[in-house]
mmCIF file of C-alpha atoms in Angstrom:
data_model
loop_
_atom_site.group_PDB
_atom_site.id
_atom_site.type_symbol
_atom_site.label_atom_id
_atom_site.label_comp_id
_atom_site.label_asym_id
_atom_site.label_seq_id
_atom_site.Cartn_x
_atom_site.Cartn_y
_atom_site.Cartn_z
ATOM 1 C CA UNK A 141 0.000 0.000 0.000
ATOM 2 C CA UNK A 142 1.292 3.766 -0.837
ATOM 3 C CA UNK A 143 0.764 5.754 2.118
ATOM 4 C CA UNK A 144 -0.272 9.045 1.183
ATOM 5 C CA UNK A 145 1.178 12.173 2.663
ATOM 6 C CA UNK A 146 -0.284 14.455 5.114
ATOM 7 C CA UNK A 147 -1.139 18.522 3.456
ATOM 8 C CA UNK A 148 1.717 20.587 5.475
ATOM 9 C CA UNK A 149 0.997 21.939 8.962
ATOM 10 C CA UNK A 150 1.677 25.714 7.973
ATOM 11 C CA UNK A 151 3.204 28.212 10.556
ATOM 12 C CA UNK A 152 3.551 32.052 11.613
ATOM 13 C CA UNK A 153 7.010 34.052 11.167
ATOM 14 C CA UNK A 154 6.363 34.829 14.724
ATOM 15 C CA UNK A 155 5.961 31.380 16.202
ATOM 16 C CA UNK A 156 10.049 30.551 15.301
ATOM 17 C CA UNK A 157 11.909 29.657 18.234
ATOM 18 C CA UNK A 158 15.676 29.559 18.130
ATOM 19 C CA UNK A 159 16.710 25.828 17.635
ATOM 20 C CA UNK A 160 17.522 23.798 21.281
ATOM 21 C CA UNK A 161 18.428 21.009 18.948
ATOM 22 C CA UNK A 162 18.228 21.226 15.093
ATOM 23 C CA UNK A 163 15.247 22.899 14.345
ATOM 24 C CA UNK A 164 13.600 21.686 10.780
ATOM 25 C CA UNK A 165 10.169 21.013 9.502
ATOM 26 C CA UNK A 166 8.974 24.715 9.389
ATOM 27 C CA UNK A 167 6.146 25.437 6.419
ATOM 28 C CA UNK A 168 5.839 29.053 6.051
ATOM 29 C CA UNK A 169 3.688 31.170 3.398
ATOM 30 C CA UNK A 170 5.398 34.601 3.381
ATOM 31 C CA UNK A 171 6.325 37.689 1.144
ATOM 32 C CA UNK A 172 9.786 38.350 -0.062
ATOM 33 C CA UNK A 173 10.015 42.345 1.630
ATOM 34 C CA UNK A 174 13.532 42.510 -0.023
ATOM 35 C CA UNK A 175 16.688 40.377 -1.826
ATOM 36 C CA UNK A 176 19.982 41.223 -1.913
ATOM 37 C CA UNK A 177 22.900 38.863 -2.927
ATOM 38 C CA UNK A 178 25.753 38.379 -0.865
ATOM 39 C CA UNK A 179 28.109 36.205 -2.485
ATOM 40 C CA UNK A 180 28.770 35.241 -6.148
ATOM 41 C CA UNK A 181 31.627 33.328 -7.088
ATOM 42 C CA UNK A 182 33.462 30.627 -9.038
ATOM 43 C CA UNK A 183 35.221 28.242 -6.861
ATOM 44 C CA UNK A 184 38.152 26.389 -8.436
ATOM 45 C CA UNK A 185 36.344 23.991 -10.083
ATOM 46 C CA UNK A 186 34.498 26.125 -12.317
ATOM 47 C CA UNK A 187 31.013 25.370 -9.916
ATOM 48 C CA UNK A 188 29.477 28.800 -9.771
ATOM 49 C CA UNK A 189 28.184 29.760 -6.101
ATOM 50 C CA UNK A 190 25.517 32.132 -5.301
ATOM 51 C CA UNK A 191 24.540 33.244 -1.393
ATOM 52 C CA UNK A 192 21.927 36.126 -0.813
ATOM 53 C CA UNK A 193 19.889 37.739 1.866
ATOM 54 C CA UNK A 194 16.203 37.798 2.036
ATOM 55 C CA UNK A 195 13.729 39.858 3.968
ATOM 56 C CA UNK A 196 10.540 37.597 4.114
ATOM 57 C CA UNK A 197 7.553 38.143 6.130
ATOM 58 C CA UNK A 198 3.988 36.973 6.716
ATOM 59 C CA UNK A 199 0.973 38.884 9.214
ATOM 60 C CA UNK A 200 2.715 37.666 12.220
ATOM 61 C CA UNK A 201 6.625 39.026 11.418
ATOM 62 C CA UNK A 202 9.856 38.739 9.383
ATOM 63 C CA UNK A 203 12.477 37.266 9.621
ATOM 64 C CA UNK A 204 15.871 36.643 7.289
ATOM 65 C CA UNK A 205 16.174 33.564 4.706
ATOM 66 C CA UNK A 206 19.497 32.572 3.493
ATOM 67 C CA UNK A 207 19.288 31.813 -0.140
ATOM 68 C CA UNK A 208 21.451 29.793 -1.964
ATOM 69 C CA UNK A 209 22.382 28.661 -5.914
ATOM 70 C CA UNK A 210 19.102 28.182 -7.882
ATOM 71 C CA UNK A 211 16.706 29.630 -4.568
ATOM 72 C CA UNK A 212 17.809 32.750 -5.440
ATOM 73 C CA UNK A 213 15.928 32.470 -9.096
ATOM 74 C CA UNK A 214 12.743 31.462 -7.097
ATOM 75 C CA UNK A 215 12.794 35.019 -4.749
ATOM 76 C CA UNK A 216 11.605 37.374 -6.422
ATOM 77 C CA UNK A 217 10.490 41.214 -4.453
ATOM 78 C CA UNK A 218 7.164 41.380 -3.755
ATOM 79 C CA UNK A 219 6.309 37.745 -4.528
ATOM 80 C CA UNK A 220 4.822 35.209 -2.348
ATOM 81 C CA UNK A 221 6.944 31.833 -1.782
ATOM 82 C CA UNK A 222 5.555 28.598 0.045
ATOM 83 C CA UNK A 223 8.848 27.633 2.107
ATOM 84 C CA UNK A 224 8.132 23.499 3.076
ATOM 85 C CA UNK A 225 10.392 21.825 5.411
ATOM 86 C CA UNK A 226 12.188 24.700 5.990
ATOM 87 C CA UNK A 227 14.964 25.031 9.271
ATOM 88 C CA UNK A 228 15.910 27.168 11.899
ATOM 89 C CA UNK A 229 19.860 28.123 11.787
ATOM 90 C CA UNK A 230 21.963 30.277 14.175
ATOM 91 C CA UNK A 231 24.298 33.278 12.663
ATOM 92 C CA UNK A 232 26.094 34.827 15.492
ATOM 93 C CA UNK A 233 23.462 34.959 17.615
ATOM 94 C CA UNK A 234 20.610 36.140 15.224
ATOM 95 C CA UNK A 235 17.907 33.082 13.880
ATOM 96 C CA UNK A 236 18.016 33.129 10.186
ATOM 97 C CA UNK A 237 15.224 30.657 8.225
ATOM 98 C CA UNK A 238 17.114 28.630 5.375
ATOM 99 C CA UNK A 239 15.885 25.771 3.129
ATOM 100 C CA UNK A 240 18.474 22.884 2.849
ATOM 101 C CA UNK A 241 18.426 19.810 0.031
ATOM 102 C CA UNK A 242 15.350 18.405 2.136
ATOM 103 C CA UNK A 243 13.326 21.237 1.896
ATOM 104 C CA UNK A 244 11.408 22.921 -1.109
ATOM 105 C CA UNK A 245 10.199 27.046 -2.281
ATOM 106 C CA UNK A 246 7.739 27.431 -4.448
ATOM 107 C CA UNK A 247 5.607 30.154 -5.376
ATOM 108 C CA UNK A 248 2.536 30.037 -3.942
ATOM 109 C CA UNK A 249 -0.895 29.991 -5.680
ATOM 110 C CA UNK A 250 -2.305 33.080 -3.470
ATOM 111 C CA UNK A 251 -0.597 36.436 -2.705
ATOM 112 C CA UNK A 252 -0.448 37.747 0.750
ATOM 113 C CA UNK A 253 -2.054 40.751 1.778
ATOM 114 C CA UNK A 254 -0.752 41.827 4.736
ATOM 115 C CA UNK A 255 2.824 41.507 6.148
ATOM 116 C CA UNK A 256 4.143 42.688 9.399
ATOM 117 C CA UNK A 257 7.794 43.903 8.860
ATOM 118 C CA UNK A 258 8.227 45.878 12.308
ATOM 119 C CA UNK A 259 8.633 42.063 14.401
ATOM 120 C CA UNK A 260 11.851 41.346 12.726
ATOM 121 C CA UNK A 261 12.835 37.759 14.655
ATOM 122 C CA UNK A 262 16.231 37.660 13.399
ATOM 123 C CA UNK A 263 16.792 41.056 15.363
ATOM 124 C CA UNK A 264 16.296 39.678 18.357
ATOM 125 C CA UNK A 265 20.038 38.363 19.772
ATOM 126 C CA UNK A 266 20.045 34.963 21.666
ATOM 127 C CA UNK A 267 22.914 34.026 23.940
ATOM 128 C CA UNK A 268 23.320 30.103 24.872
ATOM 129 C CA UNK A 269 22.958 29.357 28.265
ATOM 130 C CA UNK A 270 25.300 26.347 29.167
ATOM 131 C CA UNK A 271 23.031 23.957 31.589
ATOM 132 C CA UNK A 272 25.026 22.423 34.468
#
């Protein structure tokens, strides 16, 4: 028998936690605010790699998405993305969302109408706390 897969279980920008353990699984609907790239080079063997930033946002907040290679085609300003499976990383403190080889972004079939830019969760700086 083919088990059949359940619809994704989707979830607010604002309801991101930083990551007590890896953190992945998160299906988000949100707007891309702003893009900008970061890196763009050719390594050594002639493999072309492409890194950018991403504001993305839904009602609830924003927060930033690390792009990467052929993600970076997908983001386009002002367009609405589905993010599936996507995971919680830590950049010096600050929670960024990325999408990894296990996770998917398409663009989704409905715009959002309203985004809430002024929660920005990866302004918010987390310090780890070293249980004894």
């Amino acid at each position: 028998t083919i088990k059949m897969s359940q619809p994704p279980q989707w979830e607010s920008v604002s309801s991101l936690k930083p990551p007590s353990r890896p953190s992945e699984g998160h299906h988000l609907k949100v707007k891309v605010i702003d893009i900008e790239p970061v890196v763009d080079r050719v390594r050594s063997d002639n493999s072309r790699i492409r890194i950018g930033l991403a504001i993305v946002a839904d009602a609830s907040g924003a927060i930033v998405f690390t792009a990467r290679d052929d993600q970076l085609d997908i983001l386009k300003k002002d367009q609405t993305v589905e993010i599936r499976n996507g995971k919680i990383e830590m950049f010096q403190g600050f929670m960024r969302l990325e999408v990894d080889k296990w996770g998917k972004i398409v663009p989704a079939q409905t715009p959002l109408a309203e985004v809430n830019t002024a929660k920005n969760m990866s302004s918010v700086e987390y310090e780890l706390v070293e249980q004894q």
